[in-house]
Amino acid sequence: MLMAATFAALSMGARPAAAVDLTMYYPVAVGGPVTKIIDDIVSRFEKENADIKVTAVYAGNYTDTMTKAMTAMKGGQPPQLSVLLSTDVFTLMDENAIVPIDGLVSDKAWFKEFYPAFMANGQIDGKTWSIPFQRSTIVLYWNKDAFKEAGLDPEKAPASWDEMVEMSKKLIKKDASGNTTRWGVEIPSTGYGYWMLQALAIENGQKMMNEPGNEVYLTAPKTVAALDYWVDLSRKHNVAPAGSIDWATLRTDFLEGKTAMMWHTTGNLTAVKDAAKFPFGVAMLPAKERRGSPTGGGSFYIFKSASPEQQKAAVKFIQWMTAPERAAEWSMKTGYVAVSPAAYKTKAMEEYAKGFPQATVARDQLEHAVPELSVHENGRIYKFVNDAIQAAITSSQKPQEALASAQAQADRVLRTYK
Amino acid sequence: MSEIAATSKITPRRAGSQAWWNAVNAWLLLLPAAVLLVGFTHYPILATIRRSLFVTKRNGTEAFVGLDNYQAMVADPIFWKALVNNFWFALGTIPTSIALALIMAIWVNRNMRGRGFLRLAYFTPTVLPMIAVANIWLFFYTPDYGLLDQLRSLFGLGGWNWLGDPSTVMGCLVVMVIWKEAGFFMIFYLAALQQLSPDLDEAASIEGASRWYIFRRITFPLLMPTTLFVAINAVINSFKLVDHLVIMTKGGPNNASTLLLYYIYEVAFTFQDASYAATLTVVLLILLSAVALVKFGYLDRRIHYQ
């Protein structure tokens, strides 16, 4: 009886002989039921493509997913494709882990469908190493009720650094014993601190790295000034809480009204929209010398160790996942920027944006966007920069000193790539 | 029965082959354990030492670099920070958790109402998975929303970023680890206390010794073997902590809570630098071997076993 049942189950589960198995690792770095959304889209792909089976494995945040993929590769069991930070490209190339996608597609026009700002990170030496998927930029979220309460125009976000400080001072709220119950603005310093610092540096007119990915500019006066401004928000102007601000709980702070403004990824937009009990706005980041934000988020990579059939199937899967209708759906369900202009022209997206104009801010900011900090030995460099930011934010070191030490360590690591 | 009959028939000439057979038998019986020990302890140690003398190039080939990795380590500020952190962490957790374990064991060794419940309560932290423990304590430490800050707000105090402040993060971890370990060590003390003969206590009280005197001169010395065992475990545990750091602090802020093993994990898996991770592992090996040497070479001989 049991055996018969097992046999029946096995034969039902059996797939046609031509079936290709793909394993994909993917990260989640924002709020909302992202794993459910992925599972749903993947199962629809499988229904349409009976000969391809995709196992989507949630592998933690971006760092964890990269760790898992690299460890699996060294253990001889790599996934066939993965969503990893667009900036992991140098490390993946150095480790000989991925294949360029040019050779796998017949129609190169496909690459032109994406926003050039998103393709920039993945195109090196004339080859395309990744396809953008859950891409983002940093945006400013603001609480319109708080603005109204502070006597500010609820429809106008700060346009410059100075304006952000001035507005924040008005937005601060204290209780009877003098403790702050609402801060003006919060910028997360854990997790992706380097990303936020890069945004500030870009706005200040400073690049953080060179194109070949073997130099970083952490001690450039304008980078230091960017970190100074960040630290001053809490130390000098008292409009942000002292000490580090956690990437993961910042969304809660904003939703609970503990901060009137926050800098966060647009990938959180839908999670904020679903949970906010107050009207809120989304704006481009304020300018110093110029507007600007680094792009961010994850792209698809195809692993070298996959068989030719698997690589072909992976391309098919990626093309399906990034097609305009899916890109629009993904953007609406999460808040990530849809990766192609065509996605914004779909009927569903146009209607959505009409009722919720906040959904297009990150896209509009793309024209000011700069590729995210991406160099060889990315993991190490990120750690040095993040450590320096934390040292400065927690006042254990002056921004200048902290960045000088990070620069020295980064130089030592990057020396071998020159 | 038949075996005994067989042995009695052995002639002196065959005794030699019998001894040989006994030796083979003994080795065969030891073989499974020996294979595991060599395969999972001795070989990895040697492989680690070897690997620390090489670097793996990006194309997968290895090159001998001698002590280069060790030189890089000496120049690595994060390594020194992790080492110093580990020292303070061990100093913070070991004596306190052992003292607390002893007090708890003496407490629940007495005849009293609700003794079983109390023992269970003390032991609960030990059986919880590490990740669950980390999440429970995150609930205490989270700024503004956490239990500690909720209590502070009752007294009109503002939120405090417990894990995000370099001056408090290590203390927070130490408290959590003591909470987790003390109950575990208590079990050993409890077992040891129940082995002690009540005659000694009685004899001493007839002589008019005070309770403190009995504890100091009789109970505590007799518990020394347990104390040693527990202390060794505590030292090992203080170098073993990694899960909590992954969940709670990622070694931050600015490496204020990075411990040696977490740094090894980060170098090996996040930075994919196996040879430097091996170098750091050798340091960990040396530290733990030194602890073992002190135990077997010195302490063991000074302790009275019943």
XYZ file of C-alpha atoms in Angstrom:
724
model
C 0.000 0.000 0.000
C 2.682 2.442 1.099
C 4.917 1.334 -1.729
C 2.164 1.772 -4.246
C 1.548 5.288 -2.951
C 5.245 6.103 -3.141
C 5.407 4.773 -6.654
C 2.398 6.791 -7.699
C 3.890 9.924 -6.173
C 7.180 9.313 -7.936
C 5.652 8.744 -11.316
C 3.475 11.826 -10.940
C 6.495 13.893 -10.013
C 8.484 12.603 -12.958
C 9.098 15.182 -15.647
C 9.737 14.801 -19.353
C 13.229 13.555 -20.162
C 14.204 16.941 -21.616
C 13.577 18.808 -18.342
C 16.314 21.161 -17.203
C 16.783 21.806 -13.489
C 17.873 25.237 -12.373
C 18.726 26.388 -8.873
C 18.600 30.093 -8.171
C 19.703 31.874 -4.992
C 18.128 35.222 -4.248
C 18.347 37.760 -1.418
C 15.739 39.856 0.361
C 16.798 43.253 1.707
C 13.437 44.991 2.060
C 10.101 44.577 3.844
C 7.031 42.764 2.596
C 6.311 39.170 1.510
C 9.089 39.038 -1.081
C 9.654 35.267 -0.937
C 5.971 34.690 -1.650
C 6.029 37.011 -4.632
C 9.098 35.237 -6.061
C 7.614 31.774 -5.517
C 4.461 32.862 -7.282
C 6.236 34.314 -10.323
C 8.546 31.297 -10.571
C 5.665 28.837 -10.483
C 3.959 30.748 -13.296
C 7.148 30.505 -15.342
C 7.254 26.748 -14.754
C 3.672 26.405 -15.895
C 4.486 28.125 -19.167
C 7.768 26.260 -19.605
C 7.156 22.661 -18.625
C 10.672 21.614 -19.658
C 12.392 23.914 -17.133
C 12.232 23.493 -13.392
C 13.464 26.383 -11.216
C 14.223 25.996 -7.530
C 14.338 29.477 -6.029
C 16.252 29.495 -2.738
C 15.964 32.451 -0.363
C 19.487 32.924 0.972
C 19.376 35.868 3.406
C 20.524 39.424 2.736
C 22.822 40.334 -0.155
C 26.014 39.498 1.743
C 24.641 36.160 2.949
C 23.483 35.232 -0.550
C 26.877 36.007 -2.041
C 28.535 34.001 0.761
C 26.219 31.076 0.123
C 26.750 31.146 -3.634
C 30.547 31.347 -3.355
C 30.702 28.667 -0.681
C 28.453 26.386 -2.718
C 30.671 26.963 -5.732
C 33.827 26.037 -3.831
C 32.022 23.003 -2.456
C 31.325 21.895 -6.026
C 27.558 22.454 -5.986
C 27.019 25.979 -7.335
C 23.602 27.299 -8.317
C 23.085 27.799 -12.046
C 21.957 31.386 -11.627
C 21.632 33.851 -8.774
C 20.418 37.304 -7.951
C 23.414 39.042 -6.373
C 24.436 42.655 -5.865
C 25.128 44.278 -9.204
C 28.430 45.327 -7.617
C 29.591 41.776 -6.930
C 30.578 41.561 -10.589
C 34.331 42.058 -10.092
C 34.507 39.463 -7.345
C 32.521 36.975 -9.426
C 34.775 37.595 -12.420
C 37.902 37.280 -10.281
C 36.669 33.995 -8.898
C 35.974 32.769 -12.409
C 32.403 32.028 -11.352
C 30.230 33.557 -14.056
C 29.891 33.651 -17.845
C 29.246 36.742 -19.949
C 25.693 36.685 -21.224
C 26.533 38.028 -24.716
C 27.416 34.584 -26.023
C 24.163 33.058 -24.820
C 21.672 35.320 -26.585
C 21.238 35.598 -30.327
C 19.583 39.012 -30.278
C 21.820 41.616 -28.638
C 19.052 44.212 -28.989
C 17.703 42.776 -25.748
C 20.431 44.572 -23.781
C 19.232 47.924 -25.133
C 15.785 47.465 -23.610
C 17.098 48.151 -20.104
C 17.867 51.499 -18.512
C 21.532 52.235 -19.317
C 22.117 53.282 -15.674
C 21.310 49.726 -14.593
C 23.339 48.044 -17.323
C 26.389 50.169 -16.481
C 27.448 48.105 -13.451
C 27.372 44.822 -15.343
C 29.131 45.841 -18.577
C 32.892 45.542 -18.297
C 35.464 45.272 -21.083
C 32.694 45.284 -23.671
C 30.970 42.259 -22.194
C 27.669 41.979 -20.372
C 28.007 40.009 -17.139
C 24.641 40.581 -15.521
C 21.027 41.470 -16.257
C 19.312 43.968 -13.927
C 16.421 42.648 -11.853
C 15.627 44.095 -8.426
C 17.254 47.446 -8.965
C 16.839 50.491 -6.856
C 18.048 53.941 -5.956
C 17.920 55.667 -2.601
C 14.938 57.975 -2.179
C 13.703 60.285 0.555
C 10.424 59.313 2.225
C 8.591 62.025 4.142
C 5.604 62.041 6.477
C 3.109 64.634 5.227
C 1.217 64.800 8.533
C 4.424 65.633 10.372
C 5.187 68.367 7.833
C 1.717 69.861 8.285
C 2.074 69.738 12.068
C 5.434 71.542 11.874
C 3.944 74.274 9.685
C 5.782 73.127 6.543
C 4.280 72.612 3.107
C 3.304 68.904 3.158
C 3.765 68.640 -0.602
C 7.328 69.902 -0.670
C 10.348 67.800 0.241
C 13.727 69.419 0.966
C 15.637 70.091 -2.246
C 19.069 70.780 -0.759
C 21.227 69.669 2.161
C 20.759 72.968 3.995
C 17.032 72.862 3.462
C 16.892 69.338 4.871
C 18.581 70.530 8.076
C 16.336 73.598 8.374
C 13.184 71.547 7.865
C 14.387 68.849 10.225
C 14.880 71.370 13.005
C 11.201 72.304 12.714
C 10.100 68.675 12.544
C 11.736 67.665 15.833
C 9.247 66.897 18.590
C 10.077 66.485 22.297
C 8.148 65.135 25.260
C 7.751 66.704 28.700
C 11.050 65.331 30.030
C 12.983 66.654 27.049
C 13.422 63.371 25.178
C 12.966 63.489 21.443
C 9.886 61.574 20.309
C 10.233 62.480 16.636
C 13.450 63.060 14.756
C 13.790 65.191 11.654
C 15.609 62.727 9.428
C 17.278 59.313 9.681
C 19.886 57.820 7.361
C 20.643 54.121 8.033
C 24.256 53.418 8.938
C 24.251 49.642 9.372
C 24.069 47.114 6.567
C 24.570 49.373 3.565
C 26.322 52.381 5.075
C 28.750 52.628 2.146
C 25.720 53.093 -0.142
C 24.413 56.062 1.827
C 27.868 57.628 2.032
C 28.213 57.232 -1.718
C 24.907 59.060 -2.220
C 26.158 61.963 -0.105
C 29.507 61.973 -1.915
C 27.842 62.026 -5.343
C 25.636 64.930 -4.280
C 28.778 66.688 -3.151
C 30.261 66.129 -6.610
C 32.667 63.329 -5.706
C 33.092 59.915 -7.350
C 33.903 57.056 -4.970
C 35.758 54.689 -7.315
C 37.404 54.474 -10.738
C 36.162 52.453 -13.695
C 38.628 49.534 -13.574
C 37.559 49.041 -9.958
C 40.997 49.235 -8.359
C 40.852 52.632 -6.644
C 38.546 54.204 -4.083
C 38.458 57.876 -3.099
C 37.600 57.871 0.585
C 39.909 60.660 1.703
C 38.978 63.079 -1.067
C 37.970 66.325 0.711
C 34.459 66.097 -0.707
C 33.957 62.524 0.529
C 35.113 63.625 3.979
C 32.750 66.605 3.816
C 29.915 64.210 2.943
C 30.566 62.126 6.058
C 30.962 65.327 8.088
C 27.491 66.417 6.995
C 26.051 62.998 7.907
C 27.645 63.043 11.356
C 26.654 66.685 11.904
C 22.978 65.783 11.512
C 23.142 64.247 14.984
C 26.210 65.885 16.589
C 25.798 69.497 15.529
C 22.203 69.995 14.438
C 20.610 67.401 16.732
C 18.022 66.477 14.128
C 18.939 62.772 13.916
C 19.486 60.249 16.726
C 23.079 59.731 17.871
C 24.744 56.398 17.239
C 24.079 53.926 14.488
C 20.676 53.673 12.802
C 19.672 50.179 11.817
C 18.821 49.435 8.190
C 16.157 46.902 9.127
C 14.293 48.846 11.812
C 14.380 52.240 10.108
C 11.221 51.454 8.149
C 9.448 50.780 11.438
C 10.751 54.080 12.846
C 9.265 55.920 9.900
C 5.944 54.062 10.065
C 5.691 54.675 13.831
C 6.277 58.380 13.304
C 9.613 58.349 15.153
C 11.232 60.133 12.266
C 9.632 62.585 9.859
C 11.952 61.705 6.967
C 14.076 58.721 6.067
C 16.586 57.832 3.382
C 15.931 54.300 2.183
C 15.849 52.091 -0.881
C 12.880 52.440 -3.190
C 12.646 48.658 -2.819
C 10.763 49.334 0.414
C 8.132 51.509 -1.233
C 5.284 49.005 -1.375
C 5.942 47.756 2.156
C 5.753 51.363 3.387
C 2.657 52.066 1.299
C 0.857 49.007 2.695
C 1.632 49.840 6.324
C 1.613 53.639 6.537
C -1.274 55.098 8.530
C -0.491 58.610 7.286
C -0.032 60.224 3.865
C 3.588 60.153 2.793
C 5.654 61.450 -0.076
C 8.675 60.146 -1.952
C 11.290 62.498 -3.368
C 14.675 62.473 -4.985
C 17.511 62.923 -2.523
C 18.359 66.562 -1.740
C 21.247 68.168 -3.586
C 24.481 69.768 -2.501
C 26.398 70.486 -5.702
C 24.015 68.319 -7.697
C 21.220 65.774 -7.349
C 22.298 62.190 -7.171
C 22.034 58.688 -5.839
C 23.926 55.524 -6.582
C 21.934 52.807 -8.260
C 21.681 49.704 -6.165
C 20.148 46.317 -5.811
C 20.526 42.963 -7.474
C 21.073 41.552 -10.947
C 20.939 38.087 -12.477
C 24.213 36.238 -12.976
C 24.692 32.928 -14.789
C 27.308 30.561 -13.408
C 30.073 29.130 -15.512
C 29.691 25.638 -14.120
C 26.149 25.287 -15.475
C 25.797 23.026 -18.520
C 25.094 24.673 -21.919
C 21.441 23.585 -21.720
C 21.166 25.024 -18.228
C 22.741 28.302 -19.334
C 20.307 28.527 -22.216
C 17.388 27.761 -19.900
C 18.673 30.360 -17.442
C 18.652 33.015 -20.164
C 15.099 32.046 -21.031
C 14.125 32.371 -17.382
C 15.824 35.759 -17.043
C 14.169 37.043 -20.208
C 10.815 35.959 -18.831
C 11.467 37.533 -15.416
C 12.569 40.879 -16.867
C 9.921 41.136 -19.603
C 7.984 44.425 -19.318
C 4.802 42.917 -17.799
C 6.755 41.036 -15.098
C 9.078 43.965 -14.428
C 6.026 46.170 -13.955
C 4.367 43.613 -11.684
C 7.569 43.208 -9.639
C 7.929 46.984 -9.326
C 4.319 47.405 -8.185
C 4.563 44.580 -5.645
C 7.840 45.736 -4.076
C 8.741 49.274 -5.107
C 11.937 48.338 -6.936
C 12.503 50.319 -10.121
C 11.204 48.420 -13.141
C 14.293 47.689 -15.213
C 13.083 48.834 -18.646
C 11.254 51.917 -19.946
C 8.794 49.541 -21.651
C 7.627 48.326 -18.234
C 6.449 51.837 -17.378
C 4.461 51.927 -20.617
C 2.427 48.827 -19.742
C -1.223 49.538 -19.014
C -1.066 48.144 -15.487
C 1.904 50.305 -14.552
C 0.477 53.456 -16.111
C -2.713 53.064 -14.142
C -0.826 52.299 -10.939
C 1.389 55.356 -11.331
C -1.648 57.554 -11.921
C -3.074 56.641 -8.533
C 0.309 56.464 -6.793
C 2.781 58.869 -8.402
C 5.393 58.031 -5.761
C 6.045 54.862 -7.779
C 7.933 56.733 -10.499
C 10.212 58.936 -8.398
C 13.070 56.446 -8.296
C 12.836 56.009 -12.059
C 12.957 59.771 -12.605
C 15.977 59.985 -10.349
C 17.838 57.575 -12.651
C 18.936 60.471 -14.842
C 21.006 61.728 -11.885
C 22.142 58.244 -10.862
C 25.687 56.952 -10.761
C 26.781 53.282 -10.669
C 27.062 51.854 -7.165
C 30.481 51.490 -5.530
C 31.914 48.453 -7.263
C 35.545 47.359 -7.052
C 37.642 44.233 -6.760
C 37.372 42.530 -3.333
C 34.049 44.296 -2.841
C 33.241 42.484 0.403
C 36.409 43.711 2.080
C 36.160 47.271 0.761
C 32.536 47.538 1.909
C 33.598 46.402 5.365
C 36.345 49.046 5.571
C 33.958 51.802 4.497
C 31.143 50.588 6.760
C 33.534 50.358 9.725
C 34.721 53.913 9.082
C 31.141 55.186 8.903
C 30.234 53.434 12.142
C 33.351 54.770 13.852
C 32.411 58.314 12.806
C 28.699 57.972 13.567
C 29.362 56.586 17.055
C 31.973 59.336 17.621
C 34.842 56.925 18.255
C 36.770 58.668 15.471
C 36.590 61.907 13.500
C 35.302 61.354 9.930
C 38.675 62.378 8.518
C 40.605 59.864 10.663
C 38.119 57.046 10.153
C 38.137 57.446 6.368
C 41.935 57.734 6.294
C 42.240 54.383 8.034
C 39.696 52.812 5.655
C 41.547 54.268 2.667
C 44.857 52.828 3.883
C 43.335 49.367 4.326
C 41.580 49.559 0.949
C 44.790 50.609 -0.792
C 46.569 47.600 0.670
C 43.901 45.212 -0.641
C 43.518 46.843 -4.059
C 47.277 47.072 -4.719
C 47.334 43.636 -6.344
C 44.744 44.636 -8.978
C 46.766 47.456 -10.509
C 31.382 -21.211 29.129
C 32.995 -22.656 26.064
C 35.371 -19.702 25.778
C 36.647 -20.199 29.281
C 37.151 -23.867 28.503
C 39.075 -22.928 25.398
C 41.431 -20.485 27.150
C 42.322 -23.004 29.809
C 43.709 -25.293 27.133
C 46.242 -22.742 25.812
C 49.752 -24.040 25.867
C 52.712 -21.746 26.666
C 53.854 -21.991 23.042
C 50.587 -20.454 21.851
C 50.585 -17.646 24.449
C 52.712 -15.475 22.145
C 50.238 -15.608 19.308
C 47.475 -14.961 21.817
C 49.116 -11.701 22.899
C 49.540 -10.732 19.262
C 45.892 -11.502 18.620
C 44.894 -9.408 21.634
C 46.845 -6.474 20.269
C 45.168 -6.778 16.859
C 41.827 -6.989 18.588
C 42.531 -3.885 20.628
C 43.594 -1.903 17.567
C 40.547 -3.034 15.617
C 38.316 -1.891 18.454
C 40.080 1.462 18.593
C 40.094 1.888 14.830
C 36.692 3.571 14.323
C 37.463 6.207 16.959
C 40.996 6.641 15.636
C 39.793 7.134 12.063
C 37.330 9.787 13.180
C 39.931 11.519 15.317
C 42.531 11.579 12.573
C 40.047 12.463 9.859
C 38.224 15.218 11.685
C 40.860 16.571 14.077
C 44.469 15.806 13.274
C 44.354 15.971 9.509
C 42.379 19.271 9.438
C 44.851 20.805 11.901
C 47.809 19.901 9.714
C 45.979 20.997 6.568
C 45.168 24.325 8.200
C 48.766 24.929 9.186
C 49.897 24.047 5.681
C 47.303 26.277 4.077
C 48.340 29.227 6.221
C 51.753 29.093 4.513
C 50.255 29.321 1.024
C 48.038 31.738 -0.869
C 45.412 30.630 -3.339
C 45.645 32.658 -6.507
C 42.528 33.721 -8.392
C 43.091 31.054 -11.030
C 43.011 28.370 -8.347
C 46.727 27.567 -8.131
C 48.552 27.707 -4.823
C 51.804 29.494 -4.155
C 54.088 29.092 -1.149
C 54.495 32.402 0.677
C 56.078 31.322 3.956
C 55.094 33.586 6.810
C 53.574 36.348 4.644
C 50.091 35.623 5.931
C 51.345 35.898 9.507
C 53.009 39.217 8.752
C 49.757 40.494 7.255
C 47.962 39.295 10.373
C 50.289 41.156 12.718
C 49.639 44.306 10.665
C 45.859 43.742 10.626
C 44.126 46.073 13.105
C 40.871 44.070 12.976
C 42.688 40.908 14.087
C 44.102 42.665 17.146
C 40.750 44.189 17.929
C 39.094 40.757 17.731
C 41.761 39.283 19.998
C 41.432 42.024 22.603
C 37.634 41.805 22.414
C 37.859 38.059 22.937
C 40.013 38.570 26.013
C 37.502 40.944 27.613
C 34.644 38.740 26.559
C 36.232 35.687 28.238
C 37.064 37.693 31.336
C 33.519 39.006 31.488
C 31.718 35.717 31.009
C 33.786 32.924 32.603
C 34.122 33.832 36.302
C 30.625 35.275 36.569
C 28.833 32.378 34.927
C 30.745 29.840 37.036
C 30.029 31.679 40.290
C 26.383 32.070 39.341
C 26.139 28.389 38.404
C 27.534 27.360 41.800
C 25.146 29.598 43.699
C 22.171 28.342 41.697
C 23.223 24.707 42.179
C 23.509 25.085 45.951
C 20.155 26.841 45.970
C 18.257 24.142 44.055
C 20.084 21.300 45.852
C 18.145 22.061 49.025
C 14.923 20.394 49.984
C 12.218 22.884 49.205
C 8.897 23.418 47.543
C 8.967 24.048 43.776
C 12.519 22.734 43.476
C 11.858 20.919 40.200
C 10.322 24.014 38.690
C 13.267 26.168 39.717
C 15.770 23.696 38.283
C 13.862 23.652 35.019
C 13.729 27.435 34.924
C 17.487 27.726 35.411
C 18.188 25.145 32.736
C 15.795 26.508 30.082
C 18.213 29.006 28.477
C 20.605 26.144 27.735
C 18.187 24.095 25.672
C 17.110 27.018 23.478
C 18.709 27.181 20.038
C 21.352 29.891 19.686
C 19.426 31.803 17.032
C 16.291 31.853 19.193
C 18.354 33.184 22.092
C 19.747 35.931 19.888
C 16.245 36.914 18.833
C 14.961 36.957 22.402
C 17.762 39.279 23.412
C 17.258 41.467 20.375
C 13.791 41.972 21.810
C 15.426 43.308 24.995
C 18.072 45.449 23.350
C 16.346 47.027 20.327
C 16.444 50.798 20.768
C 13.081 52.412 21.603
C 10.999 49.251 21.030
C 13.020 46.855 23.199
C 12.105 45.839 26.732
C 15.044 47.700 28.281
C 14.124 50.969 26.612
C 10.456 50.497 27.480
C 11.542 50.221 31.129
C 13.804 53.253 30.788
C 10.951 55.286 29.361
C 8.928 54.620 32.548
C 11.561 56.692 34.340
C 11.491 59.402 31.695
C 14.755 58.278 30.113
C 15.261 58.328 26.357
C 16.060 55.363 24.132
C 19.550 53.904 24.195
C 21.116 52.143 21.233
C 22.452 49.172 23.233
C 23.941 47.166 20.391
C 24.774 50.172 18.226
C 27.046 51.825 20.754
C 30.663 50.621 21.017
C 30.679 51.247 24.775
C 27.695 49.011 25.572
C 27.640 46.333 22.899
C 30.211 44.045 24.552
C 28.509 44.310 27.930
C 25.213 43.358 26.307
C 26.740 40.229 24.781
C 28.428 39.278 28.052
C 25.155 39.499 29.982
C 23.381 37.385 27.391
C 26.051 34.684 27.387
C 26.123 34.493 31.192
C 22.354 34.069 31.123
C 22.732 31.210 28.678
C 25.716 29.438 30.222
C 25.111 29.623 33.958
C 22.165 27.231 33.810
C 24.186 24.710 31.845
C 27.083 24.750 34.305
C 24.613 24.516 37.183
C 23.672 21.003 36.065
C 27.254 19.802 36.542
C 27.527 21.408 39.958
C 24.185 19.954 40.956
C 25.300 16.465 39.956
C 28.569 16.920 41.843
C 26.836 18.219 44.978
C 24.615 15.155 45.058
C 27.678 12.923 44.965
C 29.133 14.477 48.111
C 28.729 12.383 51.231
C 26.473 14.054 53.833
C 28.693 12.499 56.566
C 31.343 15.156 56.007
C 28.806 17.936 56.538
C 27.435 16.300 59.653
C 30.858 15.667 61.120
C 31.860 19.249 60.509
C 28.710 20.681 62.065
C 29.199 18.504 65.153
C 32.661 20.057 65.423
C 30.890 23.431 65.401
C 31.969 24.630 61.952
C 29.900 27.457 60.456
C 28.068 26.961 57.144
C 30.478 29.302 55.355
C 33.452 27.427 56.851
C 32.006 24.092 55.675
C 31.531 25.481 52.166
C 34.983 27.013 52.056
C 36.984 24.127 53.484
C 34.932 21.045 52.509
C 32.322 21.544 49.792
C 34.229 23.865 47.494
C 37.498 21.866 47.485
C 35.549 18.687 46.774
C 33.864 20.420 43.847
C 37.182 21.400 42.291
C 37.171 18.686 39.595
C 33.781 19.993 38.458
C 34.974 23.579 38.593
C 37.904 22.678 36.384
C 35.693 20.877 33.907
C 33.254 23.766 33.811
C 36.043 26.318 33.490
C 37.522 24.531 30.483
C 34.124 24.459 28.846
C 33.595 28.125 29.578
C 36.908 29.025 27.967
C 36.100 26.988 24.879
C 32.647 28.555 24.651
C 34.050 32.042 24.894
C 36.044 31.355 21.740
C 33.179 29.549 20.044
C 30.584 32.306 19.942
C 29.612 33.217 16.400
C 25.871 32.661 15.818
C 24.751 35.455 18.106
C 27.055 37.908 16.433
C 25.674 37.066 13.005
C 22.139 37.766 14.166
C 22.668 40.639 16.564
C 25.620 42.824 15.612
C 27.567 41.460 12.630
C 30.622 42.301 14.715
C 29.747 45.998 14.723
C 29.668 48.842 15.338
C 33.144 49.358 13.916
C 34.269 45.878 15.070
C 33.443 46.627 18.710
C 31.868 43.174 19.058
C 34.011 41.189 16.624
C 35.347 38.010 18.239
C 38.104 35.858 16.785
C 35.877 33.081 15.413
C 33.456 35.558 13.841
C 36.347 37.263 12.114
C 37.551 33.902 10.828
C 34.066 33.222 9.479
C 33.961 36.603 7.791
C 37.395 36.245 6.192
C 36.747 32.688 5.039
C 33.233 32.995 3.691
C 32.445 36.656 3.065
C 35.863 37.598 1.708
C 36.599 34.101 0.356
C 40.188 34.279 1.599
C 40.856 30.730 2.763
C 44.568 31.065 3.434
C 44.235 34.112 5.652
C 41.353 32.418 7.480
C 43.662 29.423 8.018
C 46.282 31.744 9.478
C 43.777 33.138 11.948
C 42.633 29.620 12.769
C 46.179 28.641 13.701
C 46.152 31.428 16.297
C 42.890 30.075 17.697
C 44.407 26.584 17.807
C 47.438 27.840 19.708
C 45.260 29.649 22.225
C 43.075 26.620 22.886
C 46.067 24.255 23.052
C 47.595 26.520 25.686
C 44.419 26.187 27.729
C 44.559 22.403 27.413
C 48.233 22.358 28.446
C 47.506 24.331 31.585
C 44.714 21.928 32.440
C 46.617 18.684 31.957
C 50.067 19.861 32.953
C 49.293 21.955 35.979
C 45.773 22.148 37.332
C 44.990 18.444 37.149
C 47.763 17.563 39.583
C 46.688 20.116 42.136
C 43.104 18.979 42.340
C 41.859 16.374 44.739
C 39.732 13.694 43.102
C 37.595 11.561 45.373
